[in-house]
Tab-separated table of C-alpha atoms and ligand atoms in Angstrom:
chain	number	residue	atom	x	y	z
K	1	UNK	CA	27.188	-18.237	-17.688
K	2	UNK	CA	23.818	-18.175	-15.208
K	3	UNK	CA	21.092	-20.211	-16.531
K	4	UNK	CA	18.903	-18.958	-18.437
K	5	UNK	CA	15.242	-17.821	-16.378
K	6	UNK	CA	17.834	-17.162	-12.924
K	7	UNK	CA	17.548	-13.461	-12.403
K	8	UNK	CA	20.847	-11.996	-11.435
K	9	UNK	CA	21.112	-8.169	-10.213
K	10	UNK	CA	22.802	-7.303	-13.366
K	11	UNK	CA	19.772	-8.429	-15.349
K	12	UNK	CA	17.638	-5.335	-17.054
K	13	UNK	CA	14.390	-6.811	-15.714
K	14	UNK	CA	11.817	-4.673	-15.845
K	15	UNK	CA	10.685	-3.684	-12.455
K	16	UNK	CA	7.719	-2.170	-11.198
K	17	UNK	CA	6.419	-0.724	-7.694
K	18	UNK	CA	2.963	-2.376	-6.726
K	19	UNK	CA	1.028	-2.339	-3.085
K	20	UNK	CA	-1.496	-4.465	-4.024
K	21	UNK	CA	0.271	-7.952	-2.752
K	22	UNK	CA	-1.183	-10.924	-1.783
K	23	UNK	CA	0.105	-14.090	-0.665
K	24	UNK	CA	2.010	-15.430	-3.496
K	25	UNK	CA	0.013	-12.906	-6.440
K	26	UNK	CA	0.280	-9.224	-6.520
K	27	UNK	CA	-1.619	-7.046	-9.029
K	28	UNK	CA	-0.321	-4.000	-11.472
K	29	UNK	CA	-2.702	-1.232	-12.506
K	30	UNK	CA	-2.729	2.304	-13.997
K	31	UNK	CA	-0.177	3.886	-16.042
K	32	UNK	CA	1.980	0.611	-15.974
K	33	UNK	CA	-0.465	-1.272	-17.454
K	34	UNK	CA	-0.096	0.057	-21.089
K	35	UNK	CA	3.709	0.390	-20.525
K	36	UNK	CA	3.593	-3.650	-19.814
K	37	UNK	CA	1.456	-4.990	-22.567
K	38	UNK	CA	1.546	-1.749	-25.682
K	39	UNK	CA	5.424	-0.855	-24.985
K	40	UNK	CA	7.036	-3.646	-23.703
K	41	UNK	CA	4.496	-6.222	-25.046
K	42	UNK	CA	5.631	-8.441	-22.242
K	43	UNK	CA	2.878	-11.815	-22.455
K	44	UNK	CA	2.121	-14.406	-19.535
K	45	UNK	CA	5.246	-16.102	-18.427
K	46	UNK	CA	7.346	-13.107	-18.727
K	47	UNK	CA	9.404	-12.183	-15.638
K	48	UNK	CA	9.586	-9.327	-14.183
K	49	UNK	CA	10.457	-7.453	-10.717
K	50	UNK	CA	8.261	-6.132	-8.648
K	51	UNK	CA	8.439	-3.955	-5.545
K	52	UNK	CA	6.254	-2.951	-2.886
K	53	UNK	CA	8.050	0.410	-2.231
K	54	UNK	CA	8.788	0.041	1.270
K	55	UNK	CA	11.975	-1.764	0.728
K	56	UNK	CA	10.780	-5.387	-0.168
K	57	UNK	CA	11.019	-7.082	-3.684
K	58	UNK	CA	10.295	-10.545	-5.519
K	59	UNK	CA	10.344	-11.439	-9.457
K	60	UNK	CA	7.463	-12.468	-10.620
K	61	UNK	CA	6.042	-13.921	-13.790
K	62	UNK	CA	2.840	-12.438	-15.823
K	63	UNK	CA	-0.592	-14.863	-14.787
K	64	UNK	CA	-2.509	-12.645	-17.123
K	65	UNK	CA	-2.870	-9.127	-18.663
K	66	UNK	CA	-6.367	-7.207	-18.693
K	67	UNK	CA	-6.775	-3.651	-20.446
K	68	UNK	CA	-6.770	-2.054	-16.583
K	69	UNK	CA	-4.427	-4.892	-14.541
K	70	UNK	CA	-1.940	-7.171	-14.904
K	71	UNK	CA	-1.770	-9.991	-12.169
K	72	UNK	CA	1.452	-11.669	-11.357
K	73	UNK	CA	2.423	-15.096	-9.842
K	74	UNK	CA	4.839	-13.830	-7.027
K	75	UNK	CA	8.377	-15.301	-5.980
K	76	UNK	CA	8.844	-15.374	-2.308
K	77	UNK	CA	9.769	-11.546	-1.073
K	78	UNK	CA	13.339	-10.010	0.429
K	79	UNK	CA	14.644	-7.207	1.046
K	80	UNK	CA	15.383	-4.831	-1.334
K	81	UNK	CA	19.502	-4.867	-1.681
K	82	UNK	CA	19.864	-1.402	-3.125
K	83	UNK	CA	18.370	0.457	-0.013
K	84	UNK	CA	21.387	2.351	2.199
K	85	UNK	CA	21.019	1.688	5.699
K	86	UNK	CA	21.319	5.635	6.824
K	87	UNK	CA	18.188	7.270	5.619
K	88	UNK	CA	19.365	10.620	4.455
K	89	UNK	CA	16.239	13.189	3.983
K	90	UNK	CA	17.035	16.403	2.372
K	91	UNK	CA	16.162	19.700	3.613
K	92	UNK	CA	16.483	21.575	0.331
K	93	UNK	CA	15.956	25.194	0.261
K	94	UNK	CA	13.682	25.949	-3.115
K	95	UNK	CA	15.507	26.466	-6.049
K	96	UNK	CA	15.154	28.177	-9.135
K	97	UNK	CA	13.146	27.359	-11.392
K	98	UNK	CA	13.482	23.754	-12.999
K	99	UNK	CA	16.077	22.670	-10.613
K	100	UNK	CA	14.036	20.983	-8.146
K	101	UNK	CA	13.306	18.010	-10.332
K	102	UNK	CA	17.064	17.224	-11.339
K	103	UNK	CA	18.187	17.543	-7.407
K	104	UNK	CA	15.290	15.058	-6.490
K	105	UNK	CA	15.999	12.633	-9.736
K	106	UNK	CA	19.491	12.622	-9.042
K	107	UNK	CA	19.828	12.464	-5.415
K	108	UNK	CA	17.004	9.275	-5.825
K	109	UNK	CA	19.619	7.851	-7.881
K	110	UNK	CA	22.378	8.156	-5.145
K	111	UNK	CA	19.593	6.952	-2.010
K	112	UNK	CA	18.670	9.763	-0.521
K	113	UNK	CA	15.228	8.684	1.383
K	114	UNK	CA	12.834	12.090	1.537
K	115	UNK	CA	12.887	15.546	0.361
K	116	UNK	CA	11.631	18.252	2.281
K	117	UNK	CA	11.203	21.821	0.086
K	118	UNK	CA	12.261	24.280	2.433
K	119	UNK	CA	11.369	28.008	2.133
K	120	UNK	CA	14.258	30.507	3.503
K	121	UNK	CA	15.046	34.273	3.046
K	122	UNK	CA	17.084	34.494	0.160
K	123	UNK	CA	14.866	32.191	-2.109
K	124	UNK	CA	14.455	33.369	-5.586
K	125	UNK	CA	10.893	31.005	-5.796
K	126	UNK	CA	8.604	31.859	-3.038
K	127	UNK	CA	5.909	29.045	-3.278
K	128	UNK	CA	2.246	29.788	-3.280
K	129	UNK	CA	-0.376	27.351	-2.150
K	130	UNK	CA	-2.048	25.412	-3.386
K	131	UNK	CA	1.050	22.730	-3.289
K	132	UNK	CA	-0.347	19.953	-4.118
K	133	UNK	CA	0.085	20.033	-8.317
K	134	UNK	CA	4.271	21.357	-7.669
K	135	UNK	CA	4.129	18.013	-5.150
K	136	UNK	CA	2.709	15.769	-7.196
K	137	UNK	CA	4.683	16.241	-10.150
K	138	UNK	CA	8.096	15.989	-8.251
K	139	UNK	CA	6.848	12.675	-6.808
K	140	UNK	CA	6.313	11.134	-10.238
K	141	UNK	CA	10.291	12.561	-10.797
K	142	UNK	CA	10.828	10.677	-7.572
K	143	UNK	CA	8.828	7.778	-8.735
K	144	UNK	CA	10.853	7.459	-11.962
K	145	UNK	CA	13.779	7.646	-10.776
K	146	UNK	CA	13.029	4.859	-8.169
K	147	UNK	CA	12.179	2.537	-10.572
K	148	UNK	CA	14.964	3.642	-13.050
K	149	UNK	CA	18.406	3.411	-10.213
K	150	UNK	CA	15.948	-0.251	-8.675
K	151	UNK	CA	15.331	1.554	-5.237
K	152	UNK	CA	13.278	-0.461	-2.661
K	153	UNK	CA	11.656	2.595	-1.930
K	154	UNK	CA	10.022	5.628	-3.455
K	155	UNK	CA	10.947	8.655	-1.548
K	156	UNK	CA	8.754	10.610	-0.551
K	157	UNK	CA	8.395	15.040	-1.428
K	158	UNK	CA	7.397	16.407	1.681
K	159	UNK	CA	5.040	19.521	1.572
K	160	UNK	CA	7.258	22.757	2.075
K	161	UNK	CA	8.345	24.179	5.050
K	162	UNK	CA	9.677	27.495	6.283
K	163	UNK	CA	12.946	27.198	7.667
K	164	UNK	CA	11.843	29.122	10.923
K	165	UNK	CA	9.581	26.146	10.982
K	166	UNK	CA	11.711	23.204	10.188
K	167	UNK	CA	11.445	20.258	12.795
K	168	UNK	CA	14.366	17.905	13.059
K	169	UNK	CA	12.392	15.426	15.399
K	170	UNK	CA	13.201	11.541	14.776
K	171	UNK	CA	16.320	12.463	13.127
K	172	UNK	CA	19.796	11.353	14.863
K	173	UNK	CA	22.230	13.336	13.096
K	174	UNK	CA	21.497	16.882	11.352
K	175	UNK	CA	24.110	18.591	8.742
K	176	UNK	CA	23.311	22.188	7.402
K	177	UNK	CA	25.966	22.671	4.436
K	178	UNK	CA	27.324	26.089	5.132
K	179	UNK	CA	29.656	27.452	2.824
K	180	UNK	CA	31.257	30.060	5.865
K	181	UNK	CA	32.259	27.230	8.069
K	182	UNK	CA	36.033	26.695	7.850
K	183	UNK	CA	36.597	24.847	10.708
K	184	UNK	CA	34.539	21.698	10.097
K	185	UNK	CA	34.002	19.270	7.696
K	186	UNK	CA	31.588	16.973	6.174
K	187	UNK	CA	34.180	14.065	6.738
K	188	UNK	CA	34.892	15.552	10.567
K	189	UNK	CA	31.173	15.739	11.466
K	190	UNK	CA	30.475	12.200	10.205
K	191	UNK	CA	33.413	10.632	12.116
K	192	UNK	CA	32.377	12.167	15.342
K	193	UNK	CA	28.720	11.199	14.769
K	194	UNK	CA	26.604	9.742	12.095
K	195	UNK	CA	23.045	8.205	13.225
K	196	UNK	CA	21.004	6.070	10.768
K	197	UNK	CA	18.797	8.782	10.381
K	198	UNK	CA	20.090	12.142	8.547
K	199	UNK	CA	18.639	15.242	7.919
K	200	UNK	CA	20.885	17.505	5.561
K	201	UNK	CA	20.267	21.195	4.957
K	202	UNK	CA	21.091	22.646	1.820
K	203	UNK	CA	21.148	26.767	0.928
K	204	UNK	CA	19.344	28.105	-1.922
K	205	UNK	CA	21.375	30.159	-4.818
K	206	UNK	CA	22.247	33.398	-2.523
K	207	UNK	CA	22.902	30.982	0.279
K	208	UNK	CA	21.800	31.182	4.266
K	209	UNK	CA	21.583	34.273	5.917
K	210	UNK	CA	23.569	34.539	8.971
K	211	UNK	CA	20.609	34.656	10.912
K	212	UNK	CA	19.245	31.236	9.540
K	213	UNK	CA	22.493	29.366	10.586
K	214	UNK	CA	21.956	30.572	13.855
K	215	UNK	CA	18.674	29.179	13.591
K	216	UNK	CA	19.446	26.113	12.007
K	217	UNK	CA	22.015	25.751	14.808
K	218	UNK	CA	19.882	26.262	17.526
K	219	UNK	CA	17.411	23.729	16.169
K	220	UNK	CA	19.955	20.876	16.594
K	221	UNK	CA	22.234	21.574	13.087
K	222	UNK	CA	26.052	21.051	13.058
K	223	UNK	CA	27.171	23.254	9.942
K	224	UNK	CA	29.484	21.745	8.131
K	225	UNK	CA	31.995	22.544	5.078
K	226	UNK	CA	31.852	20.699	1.738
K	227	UNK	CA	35.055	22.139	0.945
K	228	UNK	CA	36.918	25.076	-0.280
K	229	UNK	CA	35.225	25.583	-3.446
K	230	UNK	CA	31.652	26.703	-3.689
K	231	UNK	CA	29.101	24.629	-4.994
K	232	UNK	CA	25.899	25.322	-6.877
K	233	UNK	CA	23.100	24.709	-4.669
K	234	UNK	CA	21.720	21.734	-6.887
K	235	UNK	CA	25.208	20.334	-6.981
K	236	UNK	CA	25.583	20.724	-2.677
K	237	UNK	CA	22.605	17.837	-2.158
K	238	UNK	CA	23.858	15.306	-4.414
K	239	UNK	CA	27.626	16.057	-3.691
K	240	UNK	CA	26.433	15.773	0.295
K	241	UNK	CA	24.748	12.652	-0.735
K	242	UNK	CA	27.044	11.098	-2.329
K	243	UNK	CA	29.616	11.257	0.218
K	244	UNK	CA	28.197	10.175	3.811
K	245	UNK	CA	27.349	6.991	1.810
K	246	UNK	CA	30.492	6.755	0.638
K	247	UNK	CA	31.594	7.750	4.273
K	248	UNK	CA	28.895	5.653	5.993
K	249	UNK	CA	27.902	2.242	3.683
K	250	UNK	CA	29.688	-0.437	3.287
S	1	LIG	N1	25.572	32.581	-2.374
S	1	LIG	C1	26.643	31.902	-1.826
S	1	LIG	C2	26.735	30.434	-2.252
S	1	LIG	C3	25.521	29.623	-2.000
S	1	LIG	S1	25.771	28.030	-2.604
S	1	LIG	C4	27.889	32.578	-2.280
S	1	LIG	O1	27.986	32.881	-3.471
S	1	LIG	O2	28.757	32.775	-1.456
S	1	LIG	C5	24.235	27.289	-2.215
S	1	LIG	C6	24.232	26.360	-1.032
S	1	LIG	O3	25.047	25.227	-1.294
S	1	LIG	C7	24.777	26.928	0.256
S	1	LIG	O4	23.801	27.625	0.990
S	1	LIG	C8	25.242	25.688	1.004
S	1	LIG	O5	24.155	25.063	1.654
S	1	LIG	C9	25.714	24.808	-0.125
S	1	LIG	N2	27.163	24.896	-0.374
S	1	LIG	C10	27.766	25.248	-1.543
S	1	LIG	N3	29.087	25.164	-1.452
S	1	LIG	C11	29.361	24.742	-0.192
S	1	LIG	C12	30.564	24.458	0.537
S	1	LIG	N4	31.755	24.567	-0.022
S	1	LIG	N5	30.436	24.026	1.811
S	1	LIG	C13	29.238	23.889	2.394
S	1	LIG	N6	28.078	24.168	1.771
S	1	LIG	C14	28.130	24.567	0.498
């Protein structure tokens, strides 16, 4: 048995992403608030985790609660354990309708890093600025899910891109998920090269035209199989996701 007041990973502390840090305090406000004091009714001296959302966390225990902050005494900060070290960011062509927020929610869950909406030829959506209210509201999904799976991050939604216009600058290794390639796979491409930073491509429902994996292709891509069975286009992210960590992490 730990001692009682040790927080252990396994503990369901409550955890919460806050920028405003100062040497040992940090401060809570907005939406958070009421879900601290009306919902949980946590009081001063409760411990909870906090997390500055660019991969550093401490616990911390309550100082005081105000109706518009709550102010925290903070335990030294580390790293944030749950955060892969290959930052996958993925280049998801727009889905129907709905689908968006259960790729980003799940693939948050799994540690994908960013989301980039991407625009292509055979999507059934065709976005129409203004962007901003579709962003936001996929960030909170991203936001949620953060806090929910205890990222050390939030990952950030990206404003959306044609693919004609994608840019894979910064990125080490880039994988467009192409449902035509037979000759290689996921597993191949990673074994021959896998960077720390990962851009992955995914089709929308009709898939990329041949045209676009040319494109793709000659924009730095490697297209690569997922297998011999054809995936749904919100399953192709997560399943992608899922298994260059497995491939990759330790
Ligand atoms: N319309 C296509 C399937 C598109 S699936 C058809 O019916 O033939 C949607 C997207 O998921 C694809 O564009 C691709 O990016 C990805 N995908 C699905 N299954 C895949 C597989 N077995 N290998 C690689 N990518 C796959």
């Amino acid at each position: 048995m730990r001692k009682a007041g040790t927080p252990s990973f396994a503990d369901k502390m409550h955890r919460f992403f806050t920028t405003e840090i100062q040497p040992n305090t940090a401060v809570v406000r907005g939406d958070d608030v009421k879900h601290i004091a009306k919902v949980l009714r946590l009081r001063a001296g409760d411990v909870v985790q906090l997390c500055d959302g660019n991969g550093r966390e401490c616990e911390a225990a309550i100082r005081s609660v105000s109706p518009d902050a709550v102010t925290f005494d903070t335990e030294p900060w580390r790293e944030a354990i749950t955060e892969p070290h290959v930052k996958i960011t993925l280049f998801q062509c727009l889905p129907k309708a709905g689908k968006m927020e259960t790729i980003i929610q799940k693939c948050v869950e799994l540690g994908a890093r960013g989301f980039v909406p991407v625009q292509s030829e055979r999507c059934v959506v065709v976005l129409k600025p203004p962007y901003e209210g579709r962003i936001e509201r996929w960030q909170r999904v991203s936001e949620e899910a953060a806090k929910q799976s205890r990222r050390g991050v939030i990952p950030q939604v990206e404003l959306p891109v044609s693919l004609d216009k994608l840019d894979f600058t910064g990125f080490d290794t880039v994988l467009a998920a192409y449902e035509n390639e037979r000759t290689v796979s996921l597993k191949a491409a990673l074994r021959e090269h896998c960077g720390s930073r990962v851009a992955i491509v995914i089709g929308p429902e009709g898939g990329f035209s041949d045209a676009e994996v040319e494109t793709l292709k000659n924009k730095g891509a490697v297209a690569v199989s997922l297998g011999t069975r054809i995936l749904r286009t919100e399953t192709a992210g997560m399943a992608m996701t899922a298994q260059i960590l497995y491939e990759v992490e330790l």
